[in-house]
Amino acid sequence: MEDQADNRSEVISENGSDQKQETREEMLSRHRKETSDLQNKEIALKKAAAKGSKAEQKAKKKQVDEEISQLSTKLKEKQAEELSSLGYSSTTDKQKGNLDNLVKAIAGVSVTNQTEQSKPRKSVKKREKRAQEEAAREQRIQEEQNNIVSDRMIENEKLEQKLEPLGYTINEIKPDGHCLYRAVEDQLALQSGGSSPYNFQELRQMVAAYMRNHVSEYLPFFLSENMADGESEDSLTERFENHCKEIESTAAWGGQLELGALTHCLKKPIMIFSGSFPDVEMGKEYKSGALNASIMLSYHKHAFGLGEHYNSVLPNSFQ
């Protein structure tokens, strides 16, 4: 019973009066959901701010950034306080000691009792060893969450400085793993003046079919990213086929290989703007004047803690 109690953390609610018992896994899961909810709120606020004159949009965007920054700071402080109940603290000078405490908390070992024993039991040492990797991982996640807001703001500022002189703005796309295909769908709808000829799921199926039909072109690039020592070509070919299946039937995130396939499927150039990397234009061979306008996307490395992200880039006149 003591081990079970030690493996739980006591979370104090914001009003300071109510208390409830919450396991470490439940706490970390809740933290991730809180972060995701804040990111969704940011998207909703930015969409609502993208109305009115250019000056009004700029003022609203600044208010949104300030509000999200304040909410993010409060959330990080609250989560850090809750994590401290597991023995974790982000203070740099005490990092090693705090990591040791977090290991003990994850392993279900009382930090106080441990210091009172001259020789820890073998079972305790074994549990601490098993917890070491997990503790380091949780600490890394927390540090990344602490950094992501500032990184995102810097990236967004650089991207805005790049797009504003061109008369472009960003249309936020839902961060659900389909963002690349949804952003392309949004661009196709813009170019058609109505609905897109293909929805995001159809675009996924087109990409998977194209890559299967041109396996000799895509397999070398796939191998360079996925090849492991001692792995046979047959097993890699099977993994490539599994990758194609994931493209067409799951929410697997799209990257450079899928972007290249999209240019050929649609026979359109694709321009990718970024605040973290140089801009990239793919499918230049399909440029043929105004009748074949480029699909314009923005790539965000620090958009969300859940992963990298793509948005659709629109002329200001369409906002």
XYZ file of N, CA and C in Angstrom, residues 46-54 57 167-172 186-187 190 312-319:
81
model
N -6.724 33.450 -33.494
C -6.094 34.034 -34.682
C -7.073 34.093 -35.851
N -7.909 33.072 -35.974
C -8.912 33.093 -37.037
C -9.903 34.232 -36.819
N -10.292 34.415 -35.567
C -11.239 35.484 -35.250
C -10.609 36.855 -35.467
N -9.290 36.954 -35.295
C -8.599 38.243 -35.444
C -8.343 38.600 -36.906
N -8.466 37.633 -37.803
C -8.167 37.866 -39.226
C -9.358 38.483 -39.947
N -9.933 39.528 -39.365
C -11.071 40.221 -39.962
C -10.869 41.719 -39.810
N -11.468 42.467 -40.697
C -11.339 43.913 -40.645
C -10.195 44.404 -41.503
N -9.827 45.665 -41.310
C -8.749 46.262 -42.090
C -7.406 45.674 -41.675
N -6.388 45.964 -42.483
C -5.042 45.447 -42.196
C -4.545 45.946 -40.842
N -6.395 44.061 -38.104
C -5.885 42.693 -37.994
C -4.561 42.672 -37.244
N 2.505 40.810 -49.504
C 1.045 40.914 -49.487
C 0.362 39.607 -49.151
N 1.050 38.734 -48.404
C 0.504 37.426 -48.046
C 0.237 37.333 -46.551
N -0.680 36.462 -46.195
C -0.967 36.175 -44.792
C -1.225 34.681 -44.638
N -1.229 34.199 -43.421
C -1.356 32.763 -43.160
C -2.785 32.406 -42.793
N -3.294 31.357 -43.396
C -4.579 30.788 -43.022
C -4.299 29.541 -42.183
N -4.661 29.583 -40.904
C -4.345 28.493 -39.983
C -5.095 27.214 -40.363
N -6.963 23.564 -49.234
C -7.351 24.963 -49.071
C -6.847 25.790 -50.246
N -5.627 25.538 -50.704
C -5.059 26.263 -51.833
C -5.796 25.958 -53.132
N -9.003 27.834 -53.175
C -8.746 29.252 -53.458
C -8.554 29.470 -54.956
N -1.718 27.175 -44.876
C -1.961 27.690 -46.218
C -1.645 29.182 -46.228
N -1.000 29.672 -47.301
C -0.627 31.087 -47.427
C -1.545 31.748 -48.450
N -2.233 32.820 -48.037
C -3.216 33.496 -48.881
C -2.826 34.947 -49.139
N -3.236 35.498 -50.279
C -3.108 36.946 -50.483
C -3.969 37.682 -49.463
N -3.542 38.834 -49.009
C -4.303 39.594 -48.005
C -5.719 39.893 -48.451
N -5.942 40.010 -49.758
C -7.269 40.340 -50.271
C -8.286 39.257 -50.035
N -7.834 38.029 -49.718
C -8.765 36.927 -49.496
C -9.113 36.758 -48.026
N -8.542 37.582 -47.154
C -8.833 37.483 -45.725
C -10.117 38.212 -45.388
